[in-house]
Coordinates of C-alpha atoms in Angstrom, one line a residue:
X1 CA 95.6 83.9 105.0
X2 CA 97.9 82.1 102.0
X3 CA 97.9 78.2 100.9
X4 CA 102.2 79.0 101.3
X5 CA 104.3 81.4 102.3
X6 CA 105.5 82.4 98.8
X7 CA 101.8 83.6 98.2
X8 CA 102.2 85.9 101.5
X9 CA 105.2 87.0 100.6
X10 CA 103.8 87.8 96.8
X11 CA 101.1 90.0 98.9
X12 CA 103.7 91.9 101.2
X13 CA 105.7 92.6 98.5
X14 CA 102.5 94.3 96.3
X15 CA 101.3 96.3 99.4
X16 CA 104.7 97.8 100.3
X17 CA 105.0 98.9 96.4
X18 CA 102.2 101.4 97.0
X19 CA 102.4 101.7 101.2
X20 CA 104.1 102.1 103.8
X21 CA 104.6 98.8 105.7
X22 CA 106.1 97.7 108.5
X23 CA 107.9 94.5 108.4
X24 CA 106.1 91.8 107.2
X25 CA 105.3 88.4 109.3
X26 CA 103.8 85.4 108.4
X27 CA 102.8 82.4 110.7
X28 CA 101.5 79.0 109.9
X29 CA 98.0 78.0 110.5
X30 CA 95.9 75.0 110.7
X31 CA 97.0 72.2 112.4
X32 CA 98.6 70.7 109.9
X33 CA 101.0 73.2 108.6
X34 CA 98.4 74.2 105.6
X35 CA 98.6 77.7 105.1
X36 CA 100.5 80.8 106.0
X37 CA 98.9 83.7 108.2
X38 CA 100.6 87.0 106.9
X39 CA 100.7 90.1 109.7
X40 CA 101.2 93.4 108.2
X41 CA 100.8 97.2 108.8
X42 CA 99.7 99.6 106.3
X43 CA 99.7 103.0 106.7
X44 CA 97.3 103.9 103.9
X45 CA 97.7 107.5 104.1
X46 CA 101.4 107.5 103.3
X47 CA 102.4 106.4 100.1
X48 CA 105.8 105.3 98.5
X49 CA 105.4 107.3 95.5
X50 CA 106.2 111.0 97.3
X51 CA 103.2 113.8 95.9
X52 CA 101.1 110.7 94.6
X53 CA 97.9 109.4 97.0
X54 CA 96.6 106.5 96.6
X55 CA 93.4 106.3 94.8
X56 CA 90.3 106.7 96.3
X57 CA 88.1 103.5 96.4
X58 CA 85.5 105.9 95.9
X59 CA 87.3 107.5 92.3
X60 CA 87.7 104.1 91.4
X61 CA 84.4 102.6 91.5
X62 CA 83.1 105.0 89.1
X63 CA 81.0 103.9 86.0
X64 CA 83.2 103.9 82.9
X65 CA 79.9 106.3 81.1
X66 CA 80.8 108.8 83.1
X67 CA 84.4 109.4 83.4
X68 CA 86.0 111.7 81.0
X69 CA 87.3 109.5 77.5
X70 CA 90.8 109.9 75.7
X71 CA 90.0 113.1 73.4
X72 CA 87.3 114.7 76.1
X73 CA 86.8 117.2 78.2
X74 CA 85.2 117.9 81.6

């Protein structure tokens, strides 16, 4: 869900930078006209960038104390 289409748009655009998408579709909601609903496939196991995966949410949720710093070592 958006407040406008732009916004959805703003989204698809973001996700197919790093996915693969199918074609994006958005459809208004509400009954008056308020918001934008945006319909969208991701495959999250292909990415755009060929030999680069996605990161993990799990590699990226790690506590800043324990990842290796600029000028460390594992």
């Amino acid at each position: 869900m958006a407040a406008d289409p732009d916004a959805a748009r703003q989204v698809a655009q973001f996700l197919s930078r790093f996915f693969v998408c199918d074609e994006p579709r958005s459809y208004p909601t509400g009954t008056a006209g308020g918001g934008t609903r945006l319909h969208l496939t991701v495959d999250t196991l292909l990415t755009q960038v060929p030999g680069r995966a996605a990161p993990s949410w799990l590699a990226g949720s790690r506590s800043q104390a324990r990842r290796t710093h600029v000028g460390e070592t594992d």
